[in-house]
Short mmCIF file of C-alpha atoms in Angstrom, two decimals:
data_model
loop_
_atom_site.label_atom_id
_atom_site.label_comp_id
_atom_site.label_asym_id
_atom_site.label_seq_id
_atom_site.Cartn_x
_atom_site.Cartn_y
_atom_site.Cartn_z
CA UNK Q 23 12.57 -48.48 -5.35
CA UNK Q 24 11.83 -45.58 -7.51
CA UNK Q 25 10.36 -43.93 -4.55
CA UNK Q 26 13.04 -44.59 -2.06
CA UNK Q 27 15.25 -42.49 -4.70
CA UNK Q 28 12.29 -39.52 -5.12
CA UNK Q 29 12.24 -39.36 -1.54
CA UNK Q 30 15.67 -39.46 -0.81
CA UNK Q 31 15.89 -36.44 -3.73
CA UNK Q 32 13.76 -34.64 -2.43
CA UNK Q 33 15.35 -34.86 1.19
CA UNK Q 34 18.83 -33.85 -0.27
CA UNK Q 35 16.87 -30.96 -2.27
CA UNK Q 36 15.36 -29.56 1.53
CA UNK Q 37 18.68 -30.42 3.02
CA UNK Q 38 20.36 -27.94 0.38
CA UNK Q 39 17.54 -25.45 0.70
CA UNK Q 40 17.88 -24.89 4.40
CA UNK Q 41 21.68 -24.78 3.98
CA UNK Q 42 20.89 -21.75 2.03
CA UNK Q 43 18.59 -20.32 3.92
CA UNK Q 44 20.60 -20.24 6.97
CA UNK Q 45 23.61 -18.95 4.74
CA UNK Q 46 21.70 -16.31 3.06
CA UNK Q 47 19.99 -15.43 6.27
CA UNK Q 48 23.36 -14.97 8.58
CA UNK Q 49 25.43 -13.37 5.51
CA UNK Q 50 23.56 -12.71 2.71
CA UNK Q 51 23.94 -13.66 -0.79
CA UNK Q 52 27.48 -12.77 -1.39
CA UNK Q 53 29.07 -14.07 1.82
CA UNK Q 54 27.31 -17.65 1.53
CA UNK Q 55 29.06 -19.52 -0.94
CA UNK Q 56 28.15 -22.55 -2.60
CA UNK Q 57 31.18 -24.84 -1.05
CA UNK Q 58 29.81 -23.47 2.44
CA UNK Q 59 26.60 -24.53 1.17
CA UNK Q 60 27.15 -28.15 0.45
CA UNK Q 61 29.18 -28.34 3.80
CA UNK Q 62 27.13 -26.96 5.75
CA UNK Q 63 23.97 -29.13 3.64
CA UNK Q 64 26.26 -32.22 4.31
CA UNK Q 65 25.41 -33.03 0.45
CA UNK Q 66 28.32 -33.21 -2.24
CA UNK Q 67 28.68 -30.34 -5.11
CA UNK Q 68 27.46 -32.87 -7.49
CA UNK Q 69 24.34 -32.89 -5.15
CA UNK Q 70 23.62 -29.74 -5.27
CA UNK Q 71 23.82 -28.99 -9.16
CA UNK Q 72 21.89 -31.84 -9.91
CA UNK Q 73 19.04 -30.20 -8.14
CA UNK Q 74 20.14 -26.12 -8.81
CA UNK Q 75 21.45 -24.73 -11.87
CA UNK Q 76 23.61 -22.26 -9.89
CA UNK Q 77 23.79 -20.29 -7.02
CA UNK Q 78 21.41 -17.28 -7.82
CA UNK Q 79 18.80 -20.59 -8.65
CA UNK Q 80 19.45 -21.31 -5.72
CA UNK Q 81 18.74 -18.13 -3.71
CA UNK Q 82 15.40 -17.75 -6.21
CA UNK Q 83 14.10 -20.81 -4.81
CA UNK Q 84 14.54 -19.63 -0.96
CA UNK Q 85 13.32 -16.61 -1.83
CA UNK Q 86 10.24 -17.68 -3.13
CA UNK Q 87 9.69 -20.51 -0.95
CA UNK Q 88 8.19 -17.70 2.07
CA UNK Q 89 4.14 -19.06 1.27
CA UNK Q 90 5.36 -22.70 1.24
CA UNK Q 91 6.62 -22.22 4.97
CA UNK Q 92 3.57 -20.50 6.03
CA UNK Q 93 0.02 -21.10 4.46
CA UNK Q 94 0.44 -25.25 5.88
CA UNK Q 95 0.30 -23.78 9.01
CA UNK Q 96 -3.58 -21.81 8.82
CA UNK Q 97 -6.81 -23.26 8.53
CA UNK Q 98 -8.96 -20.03 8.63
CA UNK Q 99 -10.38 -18.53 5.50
CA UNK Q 100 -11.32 -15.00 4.15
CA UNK Q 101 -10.35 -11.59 5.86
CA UNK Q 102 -9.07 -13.78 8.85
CA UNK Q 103 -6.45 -15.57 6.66
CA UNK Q 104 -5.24 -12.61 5.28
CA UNK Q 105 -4.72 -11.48 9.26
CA UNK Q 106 -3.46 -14.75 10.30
CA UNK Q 107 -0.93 -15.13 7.49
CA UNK Q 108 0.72 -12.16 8.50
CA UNK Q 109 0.70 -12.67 12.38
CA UNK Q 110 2.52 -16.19 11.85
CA UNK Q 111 4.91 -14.40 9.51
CA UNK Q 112 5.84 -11.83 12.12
CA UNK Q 113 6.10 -14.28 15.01
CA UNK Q 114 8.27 -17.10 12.58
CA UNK Q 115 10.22 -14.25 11.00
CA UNK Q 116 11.91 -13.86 14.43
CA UNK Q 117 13.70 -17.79 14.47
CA UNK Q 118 12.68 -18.96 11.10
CA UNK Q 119 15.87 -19.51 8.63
CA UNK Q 120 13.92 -20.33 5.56
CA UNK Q 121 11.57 -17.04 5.93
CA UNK Q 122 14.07 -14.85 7.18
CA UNK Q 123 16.43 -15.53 4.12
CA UNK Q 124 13.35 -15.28 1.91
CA UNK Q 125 12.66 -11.79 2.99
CA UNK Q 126 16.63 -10.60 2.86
CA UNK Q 127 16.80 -11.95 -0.96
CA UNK Q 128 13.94 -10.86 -2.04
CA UNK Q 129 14.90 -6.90 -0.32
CA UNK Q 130 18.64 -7.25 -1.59
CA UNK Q 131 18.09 -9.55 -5.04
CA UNK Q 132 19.04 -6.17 -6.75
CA UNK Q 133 22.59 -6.48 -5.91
CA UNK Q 134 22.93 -9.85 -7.42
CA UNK Q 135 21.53 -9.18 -10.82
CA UNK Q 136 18.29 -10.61 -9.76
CA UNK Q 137 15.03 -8.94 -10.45
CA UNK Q 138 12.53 -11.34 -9.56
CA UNK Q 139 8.61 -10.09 -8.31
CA UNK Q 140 7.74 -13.70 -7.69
CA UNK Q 141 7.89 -13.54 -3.68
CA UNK Q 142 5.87 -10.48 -3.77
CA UNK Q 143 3.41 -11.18 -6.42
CA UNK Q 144 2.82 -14.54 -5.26
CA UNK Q 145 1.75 -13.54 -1.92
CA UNK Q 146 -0.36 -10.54 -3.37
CA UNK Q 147 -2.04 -13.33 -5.44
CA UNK Q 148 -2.69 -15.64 -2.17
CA UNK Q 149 -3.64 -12.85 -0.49
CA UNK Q 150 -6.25 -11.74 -2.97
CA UNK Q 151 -7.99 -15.66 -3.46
CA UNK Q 152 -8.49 -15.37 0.52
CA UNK Q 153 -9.90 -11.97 -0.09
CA UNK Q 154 -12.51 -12.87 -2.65
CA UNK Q 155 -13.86 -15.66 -0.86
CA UNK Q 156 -14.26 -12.99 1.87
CA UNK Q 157 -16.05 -11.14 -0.86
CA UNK Q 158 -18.02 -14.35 -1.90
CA UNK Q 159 -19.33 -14.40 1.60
CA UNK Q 160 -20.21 -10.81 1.76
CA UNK Q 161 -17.99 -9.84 4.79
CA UNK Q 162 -15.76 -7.69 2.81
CA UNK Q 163 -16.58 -3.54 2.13
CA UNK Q 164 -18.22 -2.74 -0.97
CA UNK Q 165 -16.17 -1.16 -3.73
CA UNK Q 166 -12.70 -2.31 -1.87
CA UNK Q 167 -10.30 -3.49 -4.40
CA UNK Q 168 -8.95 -7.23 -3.33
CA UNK Q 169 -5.97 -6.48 -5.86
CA UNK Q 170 -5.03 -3.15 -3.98
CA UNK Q 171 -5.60 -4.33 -1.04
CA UNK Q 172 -3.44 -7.25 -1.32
CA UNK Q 173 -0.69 -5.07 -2.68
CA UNK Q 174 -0.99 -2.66 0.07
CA UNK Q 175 -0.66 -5.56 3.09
CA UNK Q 176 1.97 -6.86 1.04
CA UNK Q 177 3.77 -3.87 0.59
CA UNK Q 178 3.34 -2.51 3.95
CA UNK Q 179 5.28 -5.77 5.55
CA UNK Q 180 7.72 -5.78 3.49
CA UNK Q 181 8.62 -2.33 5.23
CA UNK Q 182 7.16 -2.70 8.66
CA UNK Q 183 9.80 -5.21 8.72
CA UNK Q 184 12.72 -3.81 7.49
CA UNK Q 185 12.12 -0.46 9.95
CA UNK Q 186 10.95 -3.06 13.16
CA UNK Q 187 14.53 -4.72 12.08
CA UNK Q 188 16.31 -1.35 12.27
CA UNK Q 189 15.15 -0.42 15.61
CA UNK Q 190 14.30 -3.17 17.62
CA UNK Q 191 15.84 -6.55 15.53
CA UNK Q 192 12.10 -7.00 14.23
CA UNK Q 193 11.30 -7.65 18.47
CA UNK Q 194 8.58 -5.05 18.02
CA UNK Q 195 7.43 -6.83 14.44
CA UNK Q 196 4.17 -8.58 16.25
CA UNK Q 197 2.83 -5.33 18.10
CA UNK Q 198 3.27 -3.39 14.29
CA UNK Q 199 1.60 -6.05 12.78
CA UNK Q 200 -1.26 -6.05 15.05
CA UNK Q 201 -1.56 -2.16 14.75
CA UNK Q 202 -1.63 -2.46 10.83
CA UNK Q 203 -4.60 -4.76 11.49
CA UNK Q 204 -6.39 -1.77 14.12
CA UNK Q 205 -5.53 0.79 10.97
CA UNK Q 206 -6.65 -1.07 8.11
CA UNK Q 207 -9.77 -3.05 9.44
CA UNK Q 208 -12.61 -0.26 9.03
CA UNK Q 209 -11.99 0.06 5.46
CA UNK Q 210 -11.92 -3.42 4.95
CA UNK Q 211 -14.74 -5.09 6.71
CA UNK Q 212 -18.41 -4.69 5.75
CA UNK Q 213 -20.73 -3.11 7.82
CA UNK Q 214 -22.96 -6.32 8.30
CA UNK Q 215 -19.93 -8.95 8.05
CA UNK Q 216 -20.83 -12.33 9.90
CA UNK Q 217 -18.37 -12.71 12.34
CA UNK Q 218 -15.84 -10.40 13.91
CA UNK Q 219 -12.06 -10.49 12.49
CA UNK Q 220 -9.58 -11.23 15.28
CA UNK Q 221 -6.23 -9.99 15.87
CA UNK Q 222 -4.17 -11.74 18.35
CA UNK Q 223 -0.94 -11.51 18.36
CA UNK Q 224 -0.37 -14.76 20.59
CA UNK Q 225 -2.14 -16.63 17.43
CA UNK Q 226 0.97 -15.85 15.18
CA UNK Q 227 2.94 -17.78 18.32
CA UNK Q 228 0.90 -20.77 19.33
CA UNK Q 229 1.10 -22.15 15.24
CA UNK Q 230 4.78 -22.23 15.63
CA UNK Q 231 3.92 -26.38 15.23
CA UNK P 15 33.76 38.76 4.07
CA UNK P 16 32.76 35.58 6.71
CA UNK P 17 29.53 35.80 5.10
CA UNK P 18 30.90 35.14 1.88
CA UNK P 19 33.61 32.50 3.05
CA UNK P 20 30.29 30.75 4.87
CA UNK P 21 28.56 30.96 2.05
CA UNK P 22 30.99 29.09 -0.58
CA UNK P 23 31.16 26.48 2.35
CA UNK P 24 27.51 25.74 2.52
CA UNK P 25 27.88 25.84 -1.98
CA UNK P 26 30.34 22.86 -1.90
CA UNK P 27 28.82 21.29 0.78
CA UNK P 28 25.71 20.91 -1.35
CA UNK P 29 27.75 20.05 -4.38
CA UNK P 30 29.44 17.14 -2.23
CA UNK P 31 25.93 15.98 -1.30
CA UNK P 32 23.98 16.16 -4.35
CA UNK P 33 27.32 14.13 -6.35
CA UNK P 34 27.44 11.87 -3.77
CA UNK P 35 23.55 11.17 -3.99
CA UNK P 36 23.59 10.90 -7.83
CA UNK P 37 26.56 7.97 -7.28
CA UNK P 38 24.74 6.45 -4.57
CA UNK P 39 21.25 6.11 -6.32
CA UNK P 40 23.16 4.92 -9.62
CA UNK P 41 25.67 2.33 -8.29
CA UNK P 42 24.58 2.12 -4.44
CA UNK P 43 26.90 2.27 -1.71
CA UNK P 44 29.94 0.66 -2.54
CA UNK P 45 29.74 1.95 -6.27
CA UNK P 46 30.47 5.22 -5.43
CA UNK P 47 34.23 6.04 -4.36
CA UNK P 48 35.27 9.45 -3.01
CA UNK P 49 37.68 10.05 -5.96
CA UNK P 50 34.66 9.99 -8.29
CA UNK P 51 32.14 11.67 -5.99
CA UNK P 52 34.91 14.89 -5.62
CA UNK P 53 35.45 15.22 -9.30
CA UNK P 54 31.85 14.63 -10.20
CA UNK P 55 31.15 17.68 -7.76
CA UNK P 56 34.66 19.31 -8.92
CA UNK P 57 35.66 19.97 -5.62
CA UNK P 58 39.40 18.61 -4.05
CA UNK P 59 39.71 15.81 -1.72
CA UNK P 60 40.91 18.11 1.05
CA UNK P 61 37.19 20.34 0.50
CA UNK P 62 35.45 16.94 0.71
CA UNK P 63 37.10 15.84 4.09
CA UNK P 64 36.90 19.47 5.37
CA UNK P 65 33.12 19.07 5.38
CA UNK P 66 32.48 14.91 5.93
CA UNK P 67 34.78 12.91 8.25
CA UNK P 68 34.45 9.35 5.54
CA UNK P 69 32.57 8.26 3.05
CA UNK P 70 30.27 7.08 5.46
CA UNK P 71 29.55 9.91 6.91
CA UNK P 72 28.46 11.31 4.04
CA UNK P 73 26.55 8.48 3.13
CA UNK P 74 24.52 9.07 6.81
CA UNK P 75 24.22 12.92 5.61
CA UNK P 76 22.58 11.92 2.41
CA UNK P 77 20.51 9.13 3.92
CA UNK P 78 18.80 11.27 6.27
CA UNK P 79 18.27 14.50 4.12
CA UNK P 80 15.15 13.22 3.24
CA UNK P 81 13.26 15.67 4.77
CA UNK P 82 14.24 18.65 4.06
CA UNK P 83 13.89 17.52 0.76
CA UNK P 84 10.18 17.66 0.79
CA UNK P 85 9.11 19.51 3.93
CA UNK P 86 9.96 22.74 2.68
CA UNK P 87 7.72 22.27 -0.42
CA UNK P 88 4.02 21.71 1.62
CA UNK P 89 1.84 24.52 3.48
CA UNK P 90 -0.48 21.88 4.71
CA UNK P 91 -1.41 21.03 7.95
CA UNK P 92 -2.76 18.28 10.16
CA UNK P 93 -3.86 14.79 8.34
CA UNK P 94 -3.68 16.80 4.84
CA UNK P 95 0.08 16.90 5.07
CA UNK P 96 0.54 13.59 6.06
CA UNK P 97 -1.14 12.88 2.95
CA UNK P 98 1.11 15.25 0.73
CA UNK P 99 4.09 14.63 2.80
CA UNK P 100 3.75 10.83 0.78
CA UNK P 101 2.00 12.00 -2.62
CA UNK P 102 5.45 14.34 -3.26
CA UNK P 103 7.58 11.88 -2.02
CA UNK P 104 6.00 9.36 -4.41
CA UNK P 105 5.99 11.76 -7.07
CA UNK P 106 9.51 13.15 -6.67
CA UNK P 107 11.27 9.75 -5.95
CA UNK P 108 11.16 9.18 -9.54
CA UNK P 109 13.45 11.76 -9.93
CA UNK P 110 15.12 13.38 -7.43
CA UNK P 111 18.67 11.68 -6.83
CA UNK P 112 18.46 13.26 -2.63
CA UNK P 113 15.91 11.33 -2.44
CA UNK P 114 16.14 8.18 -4.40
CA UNK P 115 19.85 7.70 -2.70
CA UNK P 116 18.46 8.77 0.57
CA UNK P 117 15.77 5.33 0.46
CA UNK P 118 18.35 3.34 -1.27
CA UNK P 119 20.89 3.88 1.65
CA UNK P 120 18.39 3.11 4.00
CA UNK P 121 17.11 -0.16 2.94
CA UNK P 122 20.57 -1.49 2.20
CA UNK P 123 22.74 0.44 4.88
CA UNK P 124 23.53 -3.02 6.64
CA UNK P 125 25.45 -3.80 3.94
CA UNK P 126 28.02 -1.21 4.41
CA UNK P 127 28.50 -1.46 8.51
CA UNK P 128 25.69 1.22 9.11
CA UNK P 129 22.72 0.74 11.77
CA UNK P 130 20.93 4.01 11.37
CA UNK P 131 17.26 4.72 12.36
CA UNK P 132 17.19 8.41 11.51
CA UNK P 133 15.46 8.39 8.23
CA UNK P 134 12.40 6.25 9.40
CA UNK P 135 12.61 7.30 13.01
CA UNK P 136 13.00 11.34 11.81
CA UNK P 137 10.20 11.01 9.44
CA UNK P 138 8.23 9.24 11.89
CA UNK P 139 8.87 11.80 13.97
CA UNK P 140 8.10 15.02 11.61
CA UNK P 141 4.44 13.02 10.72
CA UNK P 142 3.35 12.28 14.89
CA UNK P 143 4.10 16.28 14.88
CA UNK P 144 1.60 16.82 12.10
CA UNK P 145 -0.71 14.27 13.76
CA UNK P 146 -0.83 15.62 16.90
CA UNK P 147 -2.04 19.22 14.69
CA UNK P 148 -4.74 17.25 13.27
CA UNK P 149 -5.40 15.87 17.03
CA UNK P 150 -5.77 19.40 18.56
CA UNK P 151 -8.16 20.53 15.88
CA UNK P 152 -10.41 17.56 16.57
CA UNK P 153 -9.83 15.94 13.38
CA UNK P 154 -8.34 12.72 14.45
CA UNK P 155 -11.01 10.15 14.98
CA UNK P 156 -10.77 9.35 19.18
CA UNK P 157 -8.79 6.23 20.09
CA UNK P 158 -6.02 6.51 17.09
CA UNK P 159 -2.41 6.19 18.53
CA UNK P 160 -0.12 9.49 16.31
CA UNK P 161 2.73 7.19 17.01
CA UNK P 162 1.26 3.95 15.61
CA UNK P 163 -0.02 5.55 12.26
CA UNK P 164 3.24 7.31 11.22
CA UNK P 165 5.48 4.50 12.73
CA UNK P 166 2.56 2.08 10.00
CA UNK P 167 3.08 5.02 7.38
CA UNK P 168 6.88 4.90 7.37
CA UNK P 169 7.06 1.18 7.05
CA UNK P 170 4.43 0.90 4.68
CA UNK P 171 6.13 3.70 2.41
CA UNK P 172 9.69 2.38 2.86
CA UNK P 173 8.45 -1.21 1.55
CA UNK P 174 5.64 -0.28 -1.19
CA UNK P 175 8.55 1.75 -3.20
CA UNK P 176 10.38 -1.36 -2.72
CA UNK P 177 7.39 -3.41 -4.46
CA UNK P 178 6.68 -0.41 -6.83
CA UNK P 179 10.31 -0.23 -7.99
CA UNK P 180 11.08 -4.30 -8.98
CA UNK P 181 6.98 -4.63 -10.88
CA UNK P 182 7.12 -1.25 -12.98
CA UNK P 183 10.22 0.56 -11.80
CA UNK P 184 8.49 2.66 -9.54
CA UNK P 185 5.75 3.69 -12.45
CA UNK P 186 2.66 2.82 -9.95
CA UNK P 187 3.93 4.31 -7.25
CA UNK P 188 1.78 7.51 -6.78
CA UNK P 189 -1.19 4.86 -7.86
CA UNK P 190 -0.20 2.95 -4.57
CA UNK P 191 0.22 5.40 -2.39
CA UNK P 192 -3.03 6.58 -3.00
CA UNK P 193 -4.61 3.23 -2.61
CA UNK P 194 -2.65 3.36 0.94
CA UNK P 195 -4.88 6.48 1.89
CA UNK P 196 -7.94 4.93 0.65
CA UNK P 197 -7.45 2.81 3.19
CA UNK P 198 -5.99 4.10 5.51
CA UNK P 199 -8.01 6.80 6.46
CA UNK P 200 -11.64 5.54 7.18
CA UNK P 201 -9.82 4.54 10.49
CA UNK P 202 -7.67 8.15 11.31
CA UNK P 203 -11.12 11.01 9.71
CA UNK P 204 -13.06 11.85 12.88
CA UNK P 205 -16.42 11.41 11.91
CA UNK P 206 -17.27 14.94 12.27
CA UNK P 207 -13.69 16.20 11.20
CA UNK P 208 -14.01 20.09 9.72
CA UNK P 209 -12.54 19.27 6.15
CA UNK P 210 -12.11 16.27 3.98
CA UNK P 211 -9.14 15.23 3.33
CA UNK P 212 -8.42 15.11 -0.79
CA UNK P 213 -5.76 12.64 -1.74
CA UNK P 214 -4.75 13.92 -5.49
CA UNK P 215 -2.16 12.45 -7.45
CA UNK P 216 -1.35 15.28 -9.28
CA UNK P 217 -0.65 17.67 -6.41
CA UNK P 218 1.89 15.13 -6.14
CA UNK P 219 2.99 16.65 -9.52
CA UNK P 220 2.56 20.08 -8.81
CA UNK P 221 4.78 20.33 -6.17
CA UNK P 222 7.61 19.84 -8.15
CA UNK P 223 8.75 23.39 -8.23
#
């Protein structure tokens, strides 16, 4: 019985969540309100602050819920994560509510008073546990920094986003994520590393489970 | 006399453009009204219209005066002024208003109706121009694409201020943009290139003259 009501809670929580998501996504943080919210979530306003304090909790949540849509999705560990990650991020980024919203707050949170590093520091910090095992197993460069490196990728998509979005509605997103790969690759992987690193773009599409 | 008249033109011209970037980096686009940006530069509404058709106009002019901003301030050449091209810009977005409203604008120009590529694509363009140099004197290691690096150097800048700015406020930004050169350009040094290339933060400094 208990669980019946956790589950169903938890179901009404992700039914709010994607509300927002595709809110925030289409209009951004001002232009989805929280009555379109619970409409659109089919959930009452009671709902919805029984599981968010307010709004801008609301919009935290989405916008640091990016690693939660993406690391189920991989299996592969080390360098090749760190490459994978980002490939299903560009492909999902495209159709993707939840990610796409993530990615709008987290560029825009300014606006609404928010000043929150959590969806970039909590990818960095992903990004640098797949990065020491890749140290661990001695396929990564000696005296690269996982922390800068980490930074750097996370950095980069941030913008490689925002300018693919500018000029080509992020439809040329894949191809600059691949080239980031071809660019950053040498310093990266050691000399005798055990297996090659693979960038394929149709990867970032066929995990679209 | 035409000389003269020309002259006070091209004065309040600037004066329009360097109030209207101080407003814009302070308060962002919709902060900053034309009544304040005319008496902040002390010039009339009628002077401000004379030179800019609308607010957004002038918003486009500031946005994409980037750079000429920094250009003028290198001697460079080749790969080397790639590098300085981004060490100044690092150095000088801390406090340059051109410049700070100039990025601003273009991350957030969505917001006000805009859908402007010229400050990524025009930057983009000045660096392939400075690659292609660094190409013809053989310093380019064989393979690299001059449109793929600055179209990754753009992006990557435009997003790691981004970063910088919400963890320290834009205090580790010349650290990062280092770090992006350290890794960058074991994959863009010909092997038997005539000249290293010397990424120094505090040229960064220097140049502010």
């Amino acid at each position: 019985m208990a669980d019946l009501k956790q589950e169903r809670a938890v179901r009404t929580r992700n039914l709010i969540m994607r509300a927002a998501a595709e809110l925030f996504d289409e209009e951004g943080y001002e232009g989805a309100s929280v009555s379109r919210i619970v409409k659109r979530a089919g959930v009452t306003l009671g709902a919805m602050y029984f599981h968010f304090d307010s709004k801008q909790d609301l919009a935290r949540e989405v916008m640091n819920a990016q690693p939660y849509v993406i690391e189920p999705l991989l299996k592969s560990s080390g360098l090749q994560r760190l490459v994978d990650i980002t490939l299903v991020w560009a492909h999902r980024l495209q159709t993707d509510p939840m990610l796409r919203a993530g990615v709008r707050l987290a560029v825009e949170q300014d606006r609404f008073g928010m000043h929150d590093s959590t969806s970039f520091e909590g990818w960095k910090d992903i990004m640098v546990s797949h990065l020491e095992v890749a140290r661990a197993e001695g396929n990564l460069r000696e005296g690269v920094s996982t922390e800068e490196v980490a930074q750097f990728v996370v950095g980069a998509c941030t913008g490689m986003q925002l300018y693919s979005q500018l000029v080509t509605g992020r439809e040329d997103l894949m191809e600059r994520t691949c080239a980031m790969w071809r660019l950053l690759l040498p310093a990266l992987v050691a000399p005798d590393a055990d297996h090659a690193i693979v960038v394929d773009p149709d990867f970032g599409k066929a995990s679209q489970c």
